[in-house]
Short mmCIF file of C-alpha atoms in Angstrom, two decimals:
data_model
loop_
_atom_site.label_atom_id
_atom_site.label_comp_id
_atom_site.label_asym_id
_atom_site.label_seq_id
_atom_site.Cartn_x
_atom_site.Cartn_y
_atom_site.Cartn_z
CA MET A 1 -3.83 -10.96 -40.92
CA TRP A 2 -1.13 -8.77 -39.45
CA LEU A 3 -2.63 -5.68 -41.10
CA LYS A 4 -5.99 -6.30 -39.38
CA LEU A 5 -4.27 -6.93 -36.09
CA MET A 6 -2.26 -3.70 -36.34
CA VAL A 7 -5.39 -1.73 -37.27
CA ILE A 8 -7.33 -3.16 -34.35
CA LEU A 9 -4.45 -2.41 -31.93
CA GLY A 10 -4.05 1.08 -33.40
CA LEU A 11 -7.73 1.95 -33.09
CA SER A 12 -7.94 0.56 -29.50
CA ALA A 13 -4.90 2.67 -28.54
CA LEU A 14 -6.50 5.78 -30.04
CA LEU A 15 -9.84 5.12 -28.34
CA SER A 16 -8.23 4.49 -24.90
CA ALA A 17 -6.35 7.76 -25.08
CA CYS A 18 -9.63 9.63 -25.52
CA SER A 19 -10.95 8.46 -22.30
CA ALA A 20 -7.85 9.16 -20.17
CA LYS A 21 -8.06 11.69 -17.36
CA PRO A 22 -5.39 14.39 -16.96
CA PHE A 23 -2.50 13.42 -14.80
CA GLU A 24 -1.49 15.73 -11.94
CA TYR A 25 2.17 15.28 -11.11
CA HIS A 26 3.27 15.28 -7.46
CA ALA A 27 7.01 15.09 -6.65
CA ASN A 28 7.93 12.38 -4.23
CA THR A 29 9.76 14.91 -2.05
CA GLU A 30 6.64 16.99 -1.36
CA SER A 31 4.14 16.16 1.34
CA PRO A 32 0.65 15.61 -0.10
CA SER A 33 -2.24 17.69 1.22
CA GLY A 34 -4.92 16.14 3.38
CA PRO A 35 -4.96 14.07 6.46
CA GLY A 36 -2.02 11.77 7.14
CA LEU A 37 -1.84 8.16 8.14
CA PHE A 38 -0.79 8.94 11.77
CA THR A 39 -1.94 12.54 12.08
CA GLY A 40 -5.52 12.13 10.94
CA GLU A 41 -7.90 15.06 10.58
CA ALA A 42 -6.28 17.05 13.40
CA GLY A 43 -2.98 17.45 11.49
CA LYS A 44 -0.93 16.38 14.58
CA LEU A 45 0.08 13.15 16.15
CA ASP A 46 -2.65 12.02 18.61
CA SER A 47 -1.80 9.50 21.25
CA GLY A 48 -5.48 8.46 21.64
CA LYS A 49 -5.83 10.11 25.16
CA PRO A 50 -8.22 12.98 25.34
CA ALA A 51 -6.64 16.39 25.98
CA THR A 52 -7.53 17.92 29.38
CA ALA A 53 -7.80 21.62 29.76
CA ASP A 54 -6.37 21.87 33.35
CA LYS A 55 -3.90 19.54 34.90
CA GLN A 56 -4.16 18.82 38.63
#
């Protein structure tokens, strides 16, 4: 009984390791690339008001 259980668990562990994707490590002290939560696609904080070219 225990032997069958150990064989099944061992085979399932081996098969699950075959389908795993490579892991890319990112340190928690580095900023990730891409748009941020508050900066969006522009890469800078946007207040929601459109920028005007000339101020009067």
